[in-house]
XYZ file of C-alpha atoms in Angstrom:
287
model
C -4.337 -4.889 -10.097
C -6.914 -7.031 -8.172
C -9.011 -5.268 -5.303
C -7.756 -5.620 -1.882
C -10.828 -4.275 -0.279
C -14.692 -4.405 -0.658
C -16.500 -1.571 -1.838
C -18.724 -2.013 1.063
C -15.776 -1.500 3.532
C -14.876 1.698 1.706
C -18.266 3.042 1.934
C -18.481 2.066 5.677
C -15.216 4.456 6.391
C -16.847 7.344 4.893
C -19.581 7.830 7.901
C -19.796 7.604 11.255
C -20.904 4.447 13.170
C -22.152 3.320 16.584
C -19.189 1.502 17.559
C -20.043 1.630 21.426
C -19.287 -0.305 23.463
C -15.952 -1.000 21.981
C -13.103 1.043 23.349
C -9.840 0.246 21.278
C -8.734 -1.817 18.517
C -4.974 -3.295 18.993
C -2.912 -4.022 15.798
C -0.035 -6.049 14.741
C 2.513 -4.532 12.296
C 3.948 -6.437 9.491
C 0.942 -8.237 7.405
C -1.554 -6.028 9.277
C -0.831 -2.388 9.069
C 2.464 -2.404 6.651
C 4.196 -4.631 4.560
C 1.800 -6.403 2.552
C 2.572 -10.122 2.488
C 4.579 -9.798 5.768
C 7.734 -10.068 3.568
C 10.649 -8.324 5.815
C 10.903 -10.678 8.335
C 10.400 -13.863 6.391
C 13.052 -13.198 3.948
C 15.606 -12.009 6.621
C 15.142 -15.427 8.547
C 16.251 -16.989 5.113
C 19.226 -14.925 4.724
C 20.410 -15.097 8.489
C 19.993 -19.118 8.337
C 22.152 -19.203 5.340
C 25.142 -17.106 6.822
C 25.396 -20.299 8.928
C 25.565 -22.692 5.763
C 21.595 -23.667 6.381
C 18.799 -23.577 4.035
C 15.397 -22.833 5.129
C 12.470 -22.042 2.524
C 10.101 -19.103 2.797
C 7.401 -21.364 3.736
C 9.419 -22.798 6.945
C 10.521 -19.394 7.362
C 6.548 -18.378 7.909
C 5.821 -21.208 10.145
C 6.299 -19.463 13.378
C 5.398 -16.117 12.495
C 3.803 -13.790 15.027
C 6.193 -14.942 17.558
C 9.008 -12.756 19.120
C 11.940 -13.095 16.656
C 14.325 -14.960 19.166
C 11.540 -17.285 19.903
C 10.915 -17.613 16.039
C 14.257 -18.625 15.438
C 14.163 -21.708 18.268
C 11.082 -22.988 16.956
C 12.801 -22.752 13.284
C 15.682 -24.638 14.638
C 13.178 -27.356 15.986
C 12.136 -28.371 12.889
C 13.383 -31.680 11.850
C 14.778 -30.769 8.442
C 16.361 -27.717 9.857
C 17.691 -29.491 12.973
C 19.097 -32.056 10.591
C 20.878 -30.097 8.522
C 22.727 -28.319 11.571
C 23.458 -31.669 13.148
C 25.136 -32.720 9.933
C 27.152 -29.133 9.816
C 27.820 -28.845 13.284
C 28.115 -32.390 14.608
C 25.459 -31.480 17.528
C 21.925 -30.786 17.894
C 21.043 -26.764 18.106
C 20.889 -25.209 21.239
C 19.974 -22.061 23.031
C 23.438 -20.619 22.129
C 22.911 -21.250 18.519
C 19.673 -19.063 18.704
C 21.445 -16.320 20.210
C 24.142 -16.697 17.458
C 21.549 -16.318 14.430
C 19.391 -14.044 16.361
C 22.682 -12.089 16.675
C 23.072 -12.303 13.146
C 19.473 -11.766 12.117
C 19.023 -8.318 13.981
C 21.618 -6.061 12.052
C 20.126 -7.538 8.630
C 16.513 -7.018 9.717
C 17.266 -3.434 11.122
C 18.735 -2.481 7.558
C 16.074 -3.694 5.569
C 12.919 -3.179 7.429
C 12.460 0.343 6.198
C 12.230 -1.326 2.650
C 9.006 -2.796 3.944
C 7.515 -0.158 5.693
C 4.915 0.982 3.239
C 1.306 0.927 4.603
C -1.429 -1.829 3.456
C -3.880 -0.551 1.252
C -6.484 1.195 3.538
C -4.812 1.298 6.692
C -4.315 4.745 6.986
C -8.015 5.251 6.237
C -9.376 2.728 8.850
C -6.934 4.318 11.483
C -8.563 7.775 10.667
C -12.050 6.162 11.006
C -11.348 4.489 14.272
C -10.436 7.768 15.487
C -13.502 9.733 14.250
C -15.730 7.198 15.897
C -13.799 7.789 19.397
C -11.642 4.374 19.631
C -8.180 4.191 20.594
C -5.566 2.472 18.451
C -2.884 0.316 19.986
C -0.455 -1.971 18.505
C 2.215 -4.694 19.315
C 4.773 -6.668 17.232
C 6.912 -9.520 17.121
C 9.527 -7.220 16.103
C 12.306 -6.170 18.685
C 12.333 -2.529 19.871
C 15.620 -2.003 17.600
C 13.566 -3.112 14.516
C 10.731 -0.961 15.335
C 12.635 2.126 15.666
C 13.626 1.991 12.433
C 10.064 1.083 11.079
C 7.657 3.573 12.937
C 9.167 6.793 11.855
C 8.826 5.996 8.095
C 5.431 4.301 8.725
C 4.310 7.701 10.813
C 5.188 9.553 7.887
C 2.987 7.376 5.558
C 0.320 8.255 7.753
C 0.281 5.004 10.207
C 0.479 6.069 13.872
C -0.995 4.132 16.610
C -1.478 5.525 20.010
C 0.883 3.306 21.592
C 3.240 0.466 20.135
C 4.883 -2.483 22.490
C 7.924 -4.501 20.777
C 8.534 -8.388 21.280
C 11.375 -8.090 23.480
C 10.010 -5.355 25.756
C 8.207 -7.211 28.516
C 9.699 -9.805 30.888
C 6.654 -11.881 30.805
C 7.246 -12.261 27.275
C 5.383 -12.419 23.853
C 2.804 -14.109 21.905
C 0.838 -16.445 22.117
C 0.780 -14.987 25.641
C -1.519 -12.149 26.561
C 0.930 -9.534 27.826
C 1.724 -7.389 24.755
C -2.114 -7.181 24.215
C -2.687 -6.192 28.116
C 0.161 -3.664 28.054
C -2.007 -1.869 25.598
C -5.084 -2.090 27.615
C -3.058 -0.473 30.471
C -1.419 2.272 28.518
C -4.500 3.042 26.767
C -6.487 3.304 29.942
C -9.348 0.464 28.825
C -11.826 -0.373 31.358
C -12.857 -3.749 29.820
C -10.596 -6.217 27.896
C -13.844 -7.412 26.318
C -14.114 -4.110 24.705
C -10.940 -4.564 22.783
C -10.078 -6.029 19.177
C -7.130 -7.574 18.390
C -6.247 -7.676 14.802
C -3.528 -9.928 13.355
C -2.584 -11.850 10.333
C -1.017 -14.791 12.257
C -2.244 -17.467 14.422
C -0.012 -16.388 17.777
C -1.367 -13.352 17.186
C -4.891 -14.351 17.447
C -4.187 -16.473 20.504
C -2.744 -13.611 21.808
C -6.134 -11.718 21.502
C -7.995 -14.825 22.730
C -5.687 -15.156 26.001
C -6.032 -11.443 26.686
C -9.886 -12.076 26.641
C -10.545 -9.704 23.543
C -12.192 -10.205 20.322
C -10.121 -11.249 17.444
C -10.305 -10.427 13.775
C -7.922 -12.411 11.338
C -6.460 -11.103 8.170
C -5.950 -13.646 5.316
C -4.893 -11.890 2.151
C -2.514 -9.417 3.487
C -0.227 -11.114 5.708
C 1.687 -14.158 6.439
C -0.611 -16.869 5.525
C -1.019 -15.899 1.923
C 2.169 -14.160 1.607
C 2.111 -12.455 -2.016
C 4.214 -9.563 -2.482
C 1.993 -6.511 -3.974
C 3.682 -7.341 -7.237
C 2.848 -10.992 -7.241
C -0.888 -9.927 -6.008
C -1.513 -7.855 -9.002
C -0.265 -10.549 -11.515
C -1.818 -13.558 -9.739
C -4.350 -15.706 -11.112
C -7.424 -14.986 -9.537
C -8.309 -18.705 -8.645
C -4.720 -19.104 -7.016
C -5.712 -16.004 -4.845
C -9.162 -17.617 -3.737
C -7.469 -21.032 -2.908
C -4.793 -19.360 -0.794
C -7.147 -17.033 1.002
C -9.312 -20.007 1.470
C -6.892 -21.994 3.176
C -5.484 -18.963 5.413
C -9.090 -18.155 6.576
C -9.489 -21.904 7.689
C -6.196 -21.637 9.844
C -7.110 -18.541 11.400
C -10.713 -19.488 11.816
C -9.287 -22.804 13.374
C -7.068 -20.664 15.676
C -10.441 -19.050 17.050
C -10.633 -16.002 15.328
C -14.100 -14.582 16.018
C -13.855 -12.981 12.122
C -11.604 -13.406 9.312
C -11.563 -10.690 6.701
C -9.082 -10.226 3.630
C -7.129 -7.210 5.184
C -7.524 -4.116 7.343
C -9.453 -2.190 4.549
C -12.094 -4.469 5.258
C -12.133 -3.963 9.337
C -14.817 -1.110 9.362
C -17.934 -3.477 8.665
C -16.556 -5.988 10.962
C -16.386 -3.651 13.931
C -19.862 -2.630 13.706
C -20.730 -6.638 13.857
C -18.946 -6.906 16.915
C -19.875 -3.877 18.667
C -23.592 -4.967 17.420
C -22.867 -8.292 19.068
C -21.768 -6.857 22.092
C -25.002 -4.575 22.457
C -26.937 -7.879 22.035
C -25.026 -8.897 25.150
C -22.553 -11.511 23.266
C -19.126 -11.706 24.872
C -15.730 -12.821 23.141
C -15.615 -16.571 24.054
């Protein structure tokens, strides 16, 4: 199987590091901590739309990833080809009540299957241990609704992934990504004194924008997440040139969104956090 993490990152987890003045790292879930390739939500969107006689591709399903699931469905229905299918089948353009209907179909399907995709991404458990050993708090947020997270969290915890705080995509009246609200909820819950001492880690554009809007450092994950979209099995068999081509596209997209750093997976995070801490000690701030 191809290597997911770098040797230098693995070495970085084995020793303590000077991460001052950083205070916390706030993670996304699918494609970041668990569910390599962010497969659980993607496939269920395809299946939920199919129950209405609407065909969407996996690529289309991945497009709005990072948004709350209701907003994700609404965004999909605004896709020209999907909206055209809806008009042909139902004789009218899709409306918010149609978003509600698809969401109601999506939710039980996602709840039933999310546990199948709860395996930690390689290096996630060790990275969380390293963060705590070096005095940082660990927050998290997700586009998943709370009902879905309630199925995912116990299984992730049993496998060694348990942040100090979790907020779901449907829990805040102010809304979800790309707004800063879930990231800032972590700041409040964890008692962080300065948003600039936080790092938001995510595999999607809305997740990077969330961190930037909250005034945080941001780290994008290319290979493990939505933008590349390999399953573990596909990655193991993939041609190295194809992997690098996909990673290059993903990196460019996340950097264009404003990510301060982009790495392949959570396994590569320790080295980047040391660089961010050094930036802060030199007086630099997240733009």
